Coordinates of C-alpha atoms (C1' of nucleotides) in Angstrom, one line a residue:
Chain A
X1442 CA 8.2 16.0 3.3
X1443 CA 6.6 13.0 5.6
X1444 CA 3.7 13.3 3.1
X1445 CA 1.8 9.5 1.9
X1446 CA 2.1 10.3 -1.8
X1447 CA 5.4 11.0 -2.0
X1448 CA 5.8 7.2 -1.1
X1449 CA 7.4 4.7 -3.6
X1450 CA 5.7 2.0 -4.9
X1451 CA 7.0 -0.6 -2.7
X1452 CA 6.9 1.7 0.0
X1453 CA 3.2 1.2 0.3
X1454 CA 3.9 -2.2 1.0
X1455 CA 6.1 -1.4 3.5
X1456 CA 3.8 0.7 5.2
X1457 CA 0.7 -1.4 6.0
X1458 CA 2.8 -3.7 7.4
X1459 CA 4.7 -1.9 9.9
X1460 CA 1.3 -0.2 10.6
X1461 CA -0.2 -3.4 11.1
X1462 CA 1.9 -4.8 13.4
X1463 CA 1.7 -1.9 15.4
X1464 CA -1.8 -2.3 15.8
X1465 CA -1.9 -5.6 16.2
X1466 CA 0.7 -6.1 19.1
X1467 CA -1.2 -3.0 20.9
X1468 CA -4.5 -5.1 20.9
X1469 CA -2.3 -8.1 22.0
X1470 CA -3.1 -10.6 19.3
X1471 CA -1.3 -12.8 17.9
X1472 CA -0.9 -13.2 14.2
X1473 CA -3.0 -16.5 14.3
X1474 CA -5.6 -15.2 16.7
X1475 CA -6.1 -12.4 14.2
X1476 CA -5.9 -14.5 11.0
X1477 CA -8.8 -16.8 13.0
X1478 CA -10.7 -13.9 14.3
X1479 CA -11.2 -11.7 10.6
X1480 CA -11.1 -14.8 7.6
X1481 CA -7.6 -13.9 6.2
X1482 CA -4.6 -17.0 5.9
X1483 CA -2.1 -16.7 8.7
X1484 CA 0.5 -16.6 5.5
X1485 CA -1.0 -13.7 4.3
X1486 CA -0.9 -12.0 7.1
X1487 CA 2.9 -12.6 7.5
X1488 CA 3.4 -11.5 4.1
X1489 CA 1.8 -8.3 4.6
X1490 CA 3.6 -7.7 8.2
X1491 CA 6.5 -8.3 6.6
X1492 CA 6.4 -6.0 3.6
X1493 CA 6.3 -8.4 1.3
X1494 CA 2.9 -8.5 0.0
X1495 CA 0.6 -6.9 -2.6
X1496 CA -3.2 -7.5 -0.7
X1497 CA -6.0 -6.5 -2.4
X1498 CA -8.8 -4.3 -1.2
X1499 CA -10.6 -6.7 0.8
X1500 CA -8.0 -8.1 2.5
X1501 CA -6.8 -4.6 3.6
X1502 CA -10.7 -4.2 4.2
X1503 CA -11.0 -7.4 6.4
X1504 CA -7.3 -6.0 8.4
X1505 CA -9.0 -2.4 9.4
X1506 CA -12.5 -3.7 9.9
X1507 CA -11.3 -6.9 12.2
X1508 CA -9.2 -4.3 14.1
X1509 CA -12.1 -1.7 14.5
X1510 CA -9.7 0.8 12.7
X1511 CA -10.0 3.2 9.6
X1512 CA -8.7 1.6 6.3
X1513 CA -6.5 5.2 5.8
X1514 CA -5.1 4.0 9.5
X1515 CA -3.0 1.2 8.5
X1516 CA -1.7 3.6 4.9
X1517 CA -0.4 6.0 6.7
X1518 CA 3.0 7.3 8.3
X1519 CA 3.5 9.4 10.9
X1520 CA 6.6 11.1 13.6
X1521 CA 7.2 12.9 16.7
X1522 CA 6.3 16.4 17.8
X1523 CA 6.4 19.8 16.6
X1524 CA 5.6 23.1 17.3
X1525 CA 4.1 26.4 15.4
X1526 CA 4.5 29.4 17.2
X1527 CA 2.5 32.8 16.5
X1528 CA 5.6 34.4 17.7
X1529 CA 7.9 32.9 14.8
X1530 CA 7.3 34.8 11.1
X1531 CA 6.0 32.0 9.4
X1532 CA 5.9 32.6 5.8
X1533 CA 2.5 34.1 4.7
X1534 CA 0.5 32.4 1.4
X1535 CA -1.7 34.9 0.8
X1536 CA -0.9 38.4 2.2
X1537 CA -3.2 40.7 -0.3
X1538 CA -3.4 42.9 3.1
X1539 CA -6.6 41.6 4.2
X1540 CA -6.5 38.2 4.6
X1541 CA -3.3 36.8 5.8
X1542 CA -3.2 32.8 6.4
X1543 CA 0.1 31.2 8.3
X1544 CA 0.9 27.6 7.1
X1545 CA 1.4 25.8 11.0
X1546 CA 1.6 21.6 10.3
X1547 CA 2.2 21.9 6.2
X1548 CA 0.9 19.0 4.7
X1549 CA 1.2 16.1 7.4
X1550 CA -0.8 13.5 7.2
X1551 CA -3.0 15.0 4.7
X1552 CA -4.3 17.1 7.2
X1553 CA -3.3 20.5 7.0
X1554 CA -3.3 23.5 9.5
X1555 CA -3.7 27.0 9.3
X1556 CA -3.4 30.3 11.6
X1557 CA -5.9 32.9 9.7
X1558 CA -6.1 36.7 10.1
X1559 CA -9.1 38.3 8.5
X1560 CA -9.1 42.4 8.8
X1561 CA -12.0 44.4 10.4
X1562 CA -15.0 44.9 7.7
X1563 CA -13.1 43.0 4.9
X1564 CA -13.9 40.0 2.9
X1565 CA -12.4 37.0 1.0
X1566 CA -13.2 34.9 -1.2
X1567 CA -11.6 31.5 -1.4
X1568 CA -11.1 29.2 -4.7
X1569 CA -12.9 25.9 -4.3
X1570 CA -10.8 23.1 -3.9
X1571 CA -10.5 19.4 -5.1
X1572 CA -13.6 17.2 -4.3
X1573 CA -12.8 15.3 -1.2
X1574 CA -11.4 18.6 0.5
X1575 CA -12.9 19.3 3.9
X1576 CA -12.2 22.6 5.4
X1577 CA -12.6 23.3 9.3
X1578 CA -13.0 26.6 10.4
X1579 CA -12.7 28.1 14.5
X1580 CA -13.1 31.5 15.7
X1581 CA -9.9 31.7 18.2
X1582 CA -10.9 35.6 18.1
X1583 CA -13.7 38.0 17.0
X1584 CA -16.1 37.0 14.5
X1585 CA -16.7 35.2 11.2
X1586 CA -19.1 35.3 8.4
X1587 CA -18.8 32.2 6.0
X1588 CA -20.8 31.8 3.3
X1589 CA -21.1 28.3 1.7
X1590 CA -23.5 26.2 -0.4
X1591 CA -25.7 29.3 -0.7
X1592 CA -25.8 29.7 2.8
X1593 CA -24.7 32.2 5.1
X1594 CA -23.3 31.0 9.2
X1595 CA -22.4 33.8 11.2
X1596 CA -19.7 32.5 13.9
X1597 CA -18.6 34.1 16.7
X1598 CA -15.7 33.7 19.0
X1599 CA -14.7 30.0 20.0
X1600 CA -17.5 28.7 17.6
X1601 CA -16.4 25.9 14.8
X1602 CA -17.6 25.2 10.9
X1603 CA -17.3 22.3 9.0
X1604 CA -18.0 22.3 5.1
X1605 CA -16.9 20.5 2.2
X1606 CA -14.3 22.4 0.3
X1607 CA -15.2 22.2 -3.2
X1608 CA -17.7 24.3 -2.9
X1609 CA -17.0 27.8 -3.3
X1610 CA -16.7 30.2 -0.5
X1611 CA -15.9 33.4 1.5
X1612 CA -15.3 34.9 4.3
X1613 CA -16.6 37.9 5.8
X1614 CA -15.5 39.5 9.0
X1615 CA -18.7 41.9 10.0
X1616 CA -17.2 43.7 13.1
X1617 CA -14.5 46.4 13.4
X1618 CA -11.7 44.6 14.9
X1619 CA -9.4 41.9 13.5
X1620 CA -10.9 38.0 13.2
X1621 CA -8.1 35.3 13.9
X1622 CA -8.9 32.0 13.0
X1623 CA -7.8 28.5 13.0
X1624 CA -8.2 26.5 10.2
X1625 CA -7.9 22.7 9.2
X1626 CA -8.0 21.3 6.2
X1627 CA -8.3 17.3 5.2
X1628 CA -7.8 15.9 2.2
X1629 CA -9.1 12.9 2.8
X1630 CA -11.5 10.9 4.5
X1631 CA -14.2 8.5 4.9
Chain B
X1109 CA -21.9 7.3 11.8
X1110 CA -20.5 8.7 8.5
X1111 CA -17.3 6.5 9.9
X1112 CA -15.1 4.2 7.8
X1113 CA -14.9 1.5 9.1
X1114 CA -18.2 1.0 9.5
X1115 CA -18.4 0.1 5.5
X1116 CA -19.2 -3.0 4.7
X1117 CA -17.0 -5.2 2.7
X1118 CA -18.5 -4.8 -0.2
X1119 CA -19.2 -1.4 0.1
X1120 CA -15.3 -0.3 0.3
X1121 CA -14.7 -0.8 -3.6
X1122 CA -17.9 1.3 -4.8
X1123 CA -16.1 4.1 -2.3
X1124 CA -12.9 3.9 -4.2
X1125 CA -14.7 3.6 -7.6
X1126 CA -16.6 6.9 -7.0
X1127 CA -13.7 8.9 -5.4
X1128 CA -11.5 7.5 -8.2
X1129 CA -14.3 8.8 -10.8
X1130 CA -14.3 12.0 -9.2
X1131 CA -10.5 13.0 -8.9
X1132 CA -10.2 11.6 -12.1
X1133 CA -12.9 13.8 -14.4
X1134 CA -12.0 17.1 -11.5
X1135 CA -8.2 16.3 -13.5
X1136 CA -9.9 16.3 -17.0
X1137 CA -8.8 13.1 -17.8
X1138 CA -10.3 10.3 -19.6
X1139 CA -10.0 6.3 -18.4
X1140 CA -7.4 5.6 -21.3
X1141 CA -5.5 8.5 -20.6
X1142 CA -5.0 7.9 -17.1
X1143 CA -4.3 4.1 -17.9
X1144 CA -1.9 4.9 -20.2
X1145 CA -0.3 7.4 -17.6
X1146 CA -0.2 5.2 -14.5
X1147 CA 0.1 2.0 -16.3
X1148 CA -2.8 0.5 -15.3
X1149 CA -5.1 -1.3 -18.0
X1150 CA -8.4 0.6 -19.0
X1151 CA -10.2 -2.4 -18.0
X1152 CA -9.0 -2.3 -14.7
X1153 CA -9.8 1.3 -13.9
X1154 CA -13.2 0.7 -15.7
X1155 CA -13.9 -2.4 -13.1
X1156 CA -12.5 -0.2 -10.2
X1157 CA -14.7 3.3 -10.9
X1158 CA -18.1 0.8 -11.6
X1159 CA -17.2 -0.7 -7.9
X1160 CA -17.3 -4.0 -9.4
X1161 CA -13.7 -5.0 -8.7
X1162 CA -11.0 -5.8 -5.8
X1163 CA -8.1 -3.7 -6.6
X1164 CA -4.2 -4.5 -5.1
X1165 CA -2.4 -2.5 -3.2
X1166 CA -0.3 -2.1 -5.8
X1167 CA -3.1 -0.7 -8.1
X1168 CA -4.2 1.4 -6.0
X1169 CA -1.2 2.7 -5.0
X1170 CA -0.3 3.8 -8.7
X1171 CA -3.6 5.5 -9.2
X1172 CA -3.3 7.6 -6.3
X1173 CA 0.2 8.6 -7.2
X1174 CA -0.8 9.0 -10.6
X1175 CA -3.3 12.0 -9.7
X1176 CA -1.2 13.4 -7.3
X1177 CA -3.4 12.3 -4.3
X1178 CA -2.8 10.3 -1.0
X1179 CA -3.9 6.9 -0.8
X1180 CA -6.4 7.7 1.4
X1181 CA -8.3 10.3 -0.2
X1182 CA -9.3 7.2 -2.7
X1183 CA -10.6 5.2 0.6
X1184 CA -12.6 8.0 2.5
X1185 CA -16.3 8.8 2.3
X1186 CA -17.5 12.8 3.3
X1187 CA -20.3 15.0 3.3
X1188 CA -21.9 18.7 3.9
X1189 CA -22.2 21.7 6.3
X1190 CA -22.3 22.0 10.0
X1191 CA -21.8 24.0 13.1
X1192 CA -20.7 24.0 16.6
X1193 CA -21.2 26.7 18.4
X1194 CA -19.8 27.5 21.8
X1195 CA -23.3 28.7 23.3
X1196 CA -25.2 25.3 22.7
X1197 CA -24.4 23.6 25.7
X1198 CA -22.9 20.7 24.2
X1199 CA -22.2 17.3 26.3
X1200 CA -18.7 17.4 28.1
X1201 CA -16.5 14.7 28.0
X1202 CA -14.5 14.3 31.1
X1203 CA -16.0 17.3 33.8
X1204 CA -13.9 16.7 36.6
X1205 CA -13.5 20.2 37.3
X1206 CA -10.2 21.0 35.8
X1207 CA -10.3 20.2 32.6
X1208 CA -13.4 20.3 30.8
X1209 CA -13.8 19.0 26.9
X1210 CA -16.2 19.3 24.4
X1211 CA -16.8 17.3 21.1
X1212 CA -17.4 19.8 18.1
X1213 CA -17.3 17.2 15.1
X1214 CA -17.2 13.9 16.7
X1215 CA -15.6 10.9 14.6
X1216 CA -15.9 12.5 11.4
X1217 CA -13.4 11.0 9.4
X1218 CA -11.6 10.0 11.7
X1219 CA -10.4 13.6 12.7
X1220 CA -12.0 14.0 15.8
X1221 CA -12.5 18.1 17.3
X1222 CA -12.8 19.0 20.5
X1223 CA -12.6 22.3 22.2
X1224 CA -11.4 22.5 25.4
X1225 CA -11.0 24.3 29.4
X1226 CA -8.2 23.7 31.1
X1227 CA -9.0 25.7 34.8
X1228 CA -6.0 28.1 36.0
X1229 CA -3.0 26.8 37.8
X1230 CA -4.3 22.7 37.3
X1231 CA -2.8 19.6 35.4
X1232 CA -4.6 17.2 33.6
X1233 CA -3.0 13.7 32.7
X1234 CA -4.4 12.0 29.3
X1235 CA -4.5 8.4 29.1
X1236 CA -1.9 7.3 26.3
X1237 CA -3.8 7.0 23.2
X1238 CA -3.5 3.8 20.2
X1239 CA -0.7 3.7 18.2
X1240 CA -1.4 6.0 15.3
X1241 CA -3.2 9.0 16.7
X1242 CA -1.6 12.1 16.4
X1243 CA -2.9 15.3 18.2
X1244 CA -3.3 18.7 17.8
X1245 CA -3.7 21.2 20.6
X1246 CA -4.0 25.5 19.8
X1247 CA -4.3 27.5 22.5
X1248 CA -7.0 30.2 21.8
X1249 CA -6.7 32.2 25.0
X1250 CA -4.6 31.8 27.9
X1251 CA -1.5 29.5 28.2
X1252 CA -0.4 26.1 28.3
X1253 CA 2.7 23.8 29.0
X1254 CA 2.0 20.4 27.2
X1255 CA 4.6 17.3 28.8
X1256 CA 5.3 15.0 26.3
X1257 CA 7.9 12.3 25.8
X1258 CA 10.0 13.6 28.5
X1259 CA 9.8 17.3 27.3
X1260 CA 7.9 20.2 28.6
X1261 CA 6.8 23.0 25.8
X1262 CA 5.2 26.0 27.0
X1263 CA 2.9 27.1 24.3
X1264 CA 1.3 31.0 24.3
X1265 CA -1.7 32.3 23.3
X1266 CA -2.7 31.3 19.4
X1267 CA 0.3 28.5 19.3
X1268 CA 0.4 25.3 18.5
X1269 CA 1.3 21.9 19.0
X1270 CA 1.5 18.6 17.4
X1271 CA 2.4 15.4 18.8
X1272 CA 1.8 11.7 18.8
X1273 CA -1.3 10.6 21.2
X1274 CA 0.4 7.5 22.1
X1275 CA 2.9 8.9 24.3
X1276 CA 1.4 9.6 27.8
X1277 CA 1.0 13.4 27.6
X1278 CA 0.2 16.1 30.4
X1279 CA -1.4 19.2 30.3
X1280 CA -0.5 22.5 32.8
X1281 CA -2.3 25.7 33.3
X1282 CA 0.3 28.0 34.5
X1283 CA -1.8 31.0 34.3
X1284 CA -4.4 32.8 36.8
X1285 CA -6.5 32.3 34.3
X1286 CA -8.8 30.1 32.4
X1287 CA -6.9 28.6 29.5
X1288 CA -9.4 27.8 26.2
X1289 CA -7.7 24.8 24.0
X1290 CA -8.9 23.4 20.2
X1291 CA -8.1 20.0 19.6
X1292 CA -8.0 18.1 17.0
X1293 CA -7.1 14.0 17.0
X1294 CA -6.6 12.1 13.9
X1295 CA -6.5 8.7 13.7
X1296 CA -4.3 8.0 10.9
X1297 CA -2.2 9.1 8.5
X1298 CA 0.9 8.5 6.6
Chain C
dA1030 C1' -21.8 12.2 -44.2
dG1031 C1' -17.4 10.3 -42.0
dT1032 C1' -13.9 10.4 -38.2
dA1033 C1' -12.3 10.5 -33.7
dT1034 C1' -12.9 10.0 -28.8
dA1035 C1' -15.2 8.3 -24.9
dG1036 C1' -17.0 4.8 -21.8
dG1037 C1' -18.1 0.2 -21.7
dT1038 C1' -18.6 -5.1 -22.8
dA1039 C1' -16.8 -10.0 -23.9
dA1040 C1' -13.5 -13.4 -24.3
dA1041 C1' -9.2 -15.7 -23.4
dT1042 C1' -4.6 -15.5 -21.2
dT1043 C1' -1.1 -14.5 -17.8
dA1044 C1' 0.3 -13.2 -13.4
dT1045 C1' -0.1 -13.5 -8.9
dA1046 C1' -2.8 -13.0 -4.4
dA1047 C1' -4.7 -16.1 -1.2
dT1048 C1' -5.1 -20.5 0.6
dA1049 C1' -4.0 -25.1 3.0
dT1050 C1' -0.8 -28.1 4.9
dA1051 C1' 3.3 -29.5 6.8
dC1052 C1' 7.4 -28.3 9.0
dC1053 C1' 10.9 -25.5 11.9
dA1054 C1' 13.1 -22.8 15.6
dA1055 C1' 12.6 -19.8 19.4
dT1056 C1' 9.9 -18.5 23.5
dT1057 C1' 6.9 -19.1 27.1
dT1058 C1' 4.3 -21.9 30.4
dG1059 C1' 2.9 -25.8 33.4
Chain D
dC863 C1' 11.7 -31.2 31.4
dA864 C1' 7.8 -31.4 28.3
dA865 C1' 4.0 -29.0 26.1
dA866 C1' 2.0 -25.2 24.1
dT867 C1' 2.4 -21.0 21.6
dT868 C1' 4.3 -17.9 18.4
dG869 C1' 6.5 -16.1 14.3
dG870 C1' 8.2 -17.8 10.3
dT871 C1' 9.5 -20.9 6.0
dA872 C1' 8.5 -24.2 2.0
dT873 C1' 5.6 -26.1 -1.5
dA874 C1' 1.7 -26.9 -4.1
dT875 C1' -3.0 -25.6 -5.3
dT876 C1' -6.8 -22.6 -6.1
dA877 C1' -8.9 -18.3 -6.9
dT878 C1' -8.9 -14.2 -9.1
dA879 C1' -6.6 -9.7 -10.3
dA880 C1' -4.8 -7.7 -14.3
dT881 C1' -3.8 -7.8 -19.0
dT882 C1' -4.6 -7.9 -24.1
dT883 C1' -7.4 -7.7 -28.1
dA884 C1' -11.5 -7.0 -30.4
dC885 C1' -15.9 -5.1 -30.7
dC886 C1' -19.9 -2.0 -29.5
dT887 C1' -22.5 2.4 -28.7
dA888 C1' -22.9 6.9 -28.0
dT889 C1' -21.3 11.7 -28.5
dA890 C1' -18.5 15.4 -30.5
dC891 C1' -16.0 17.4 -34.3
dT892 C1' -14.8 18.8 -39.5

DNA sequence: AGTATAGGTAAATTATAATATACCAATTTG
DNA sequence: CAAATTGGTATATTATAATTTACCTATACT
């Protein structure tokens, strides 16, 4: 699991550092330049390259915002390449026969994705999630009701919907073929 | 722009304070009970959820493994509903006549979403992204063989793909006809 | 009524993050 | 070669994060 919280404590450490070096050599600046350029000591930037720092808040704050990045940018980990084909039997969560969703990237990066199949004329209705839970929806094929925050968006093929997750919500696929949709969920974010 | 990093310094601990107070009372928990779980002093978490204080690393670190959370969530700002639909003509990106690109939710939390046209029997070459990106291309009709870090994949319709943006990356249309892509580019993570 | 729990304040103390300054050893550059 | 530049170390100082303890005010419970 390449997920963030299953980081140790020192980890985290670890992390920002690497993460800002990374950044920091791609926008060719020296560690100087950038201690100059965003108020933080040159030592305290060593520190944290190094791993061997606890920084506070604004610190980390002064890092992302001198860089022009996100603060979750220099917190997070990441790898290579992978693939999820429709081909392969991924295991299904929720196969009650009418809504079947396919796990694709499982919990990287705190985004997650999803390969949804919602049967002709049927319905589903989703358990809100935690607060801070963003889900986006696309039409890869038919067409989609969603009905969220007392509002109803009908969606048809190729269109996208972005909504908040903790509301509660369903889905509703009006037509008399099968709806497959893509979905990405974030746990995160700004 | 609901974006990050365009908080202000001060502005970053009330963020954390009202994400913290959120997960925390969505958990059922009270300030002592999660001090005494992550071993953080009450005080501390009091200061931190009134946005009045300038938590470490370290702190922050132990609350968001506390409640089970990545770091990030604690860091990230979101909001409601919306829509894009394929009809509304929205602006393209790069229109050179082969491959076609347009924004859906545009640097929202740092997941960008794009949907995309890639023309049959043409290439497109990206331009290497920063150091951190990660990208995620589903093919929603057609087919497509991505190039990436020396190896070719050929994805089908309703596959998937995930890779880091900072490798240079090509994409192939080997069909006779039009391939339609969803992309999504994060910015962070892990 | 009294008791417990909850969020919050106030003060003093301890731990440590961040700083400034000087110095050092490799590169790199003129 | 000499002169910058860069990443890094060492030490001492300052600023402040985090802690502990005590106290206060509501609200909820029996």
């Amino acid at each position: 699991m390449n997920t963030e919280h299953s980081l140790k404590e020192e980890e985290a450490g670890k992390v920002i550092g690497a993460n800002l070096r990374q950044f920091r050599i791609n926008k060719g600046l020296s560690i100087e330049a950038l201690a100059k350029q965003i108020g933080v000591s040159k030592l305290t930037l060593i520190k944290i390259e190094g791993g061997e720092a606890n920084p506070t808040l604004s610190v980390i704050w002064k890092i992302a915002n001198g860089l022009n990045i996100p603060i979750t940018a220099l917190l997070s980990i990441e790898s290579d390449v992978s693939i999820a084909r429709k081909k392969e039997g991924l295991q299904l969560i929720s196969s009650d026969d009418v809504f079947i969703v396919e796990p694709l990237f499982r919990s990287h990066d705190f985004t997650e994705f999803y390969r949804g199949y919602l049967k002709a004329e049927k319905a589903y209705v989703s358990d809100p999630h935690q607060p801070g839970v963003i889900e986006y929806i696309t039409v890869m094929s038919g067409e989609l009701i969603v009905e969220v925050g007392g509002e109803s968006y009908h969606l048809e093929e190729y269109d996208s919907i972005r909504f908040k997750g903790n509301l509660p919500h369903k889905y509703v696929n009006p037509s008399s073929s099968l709806t497959i949709l893509h979905f990405v969920i974030t746990y995160n974010y700004r």
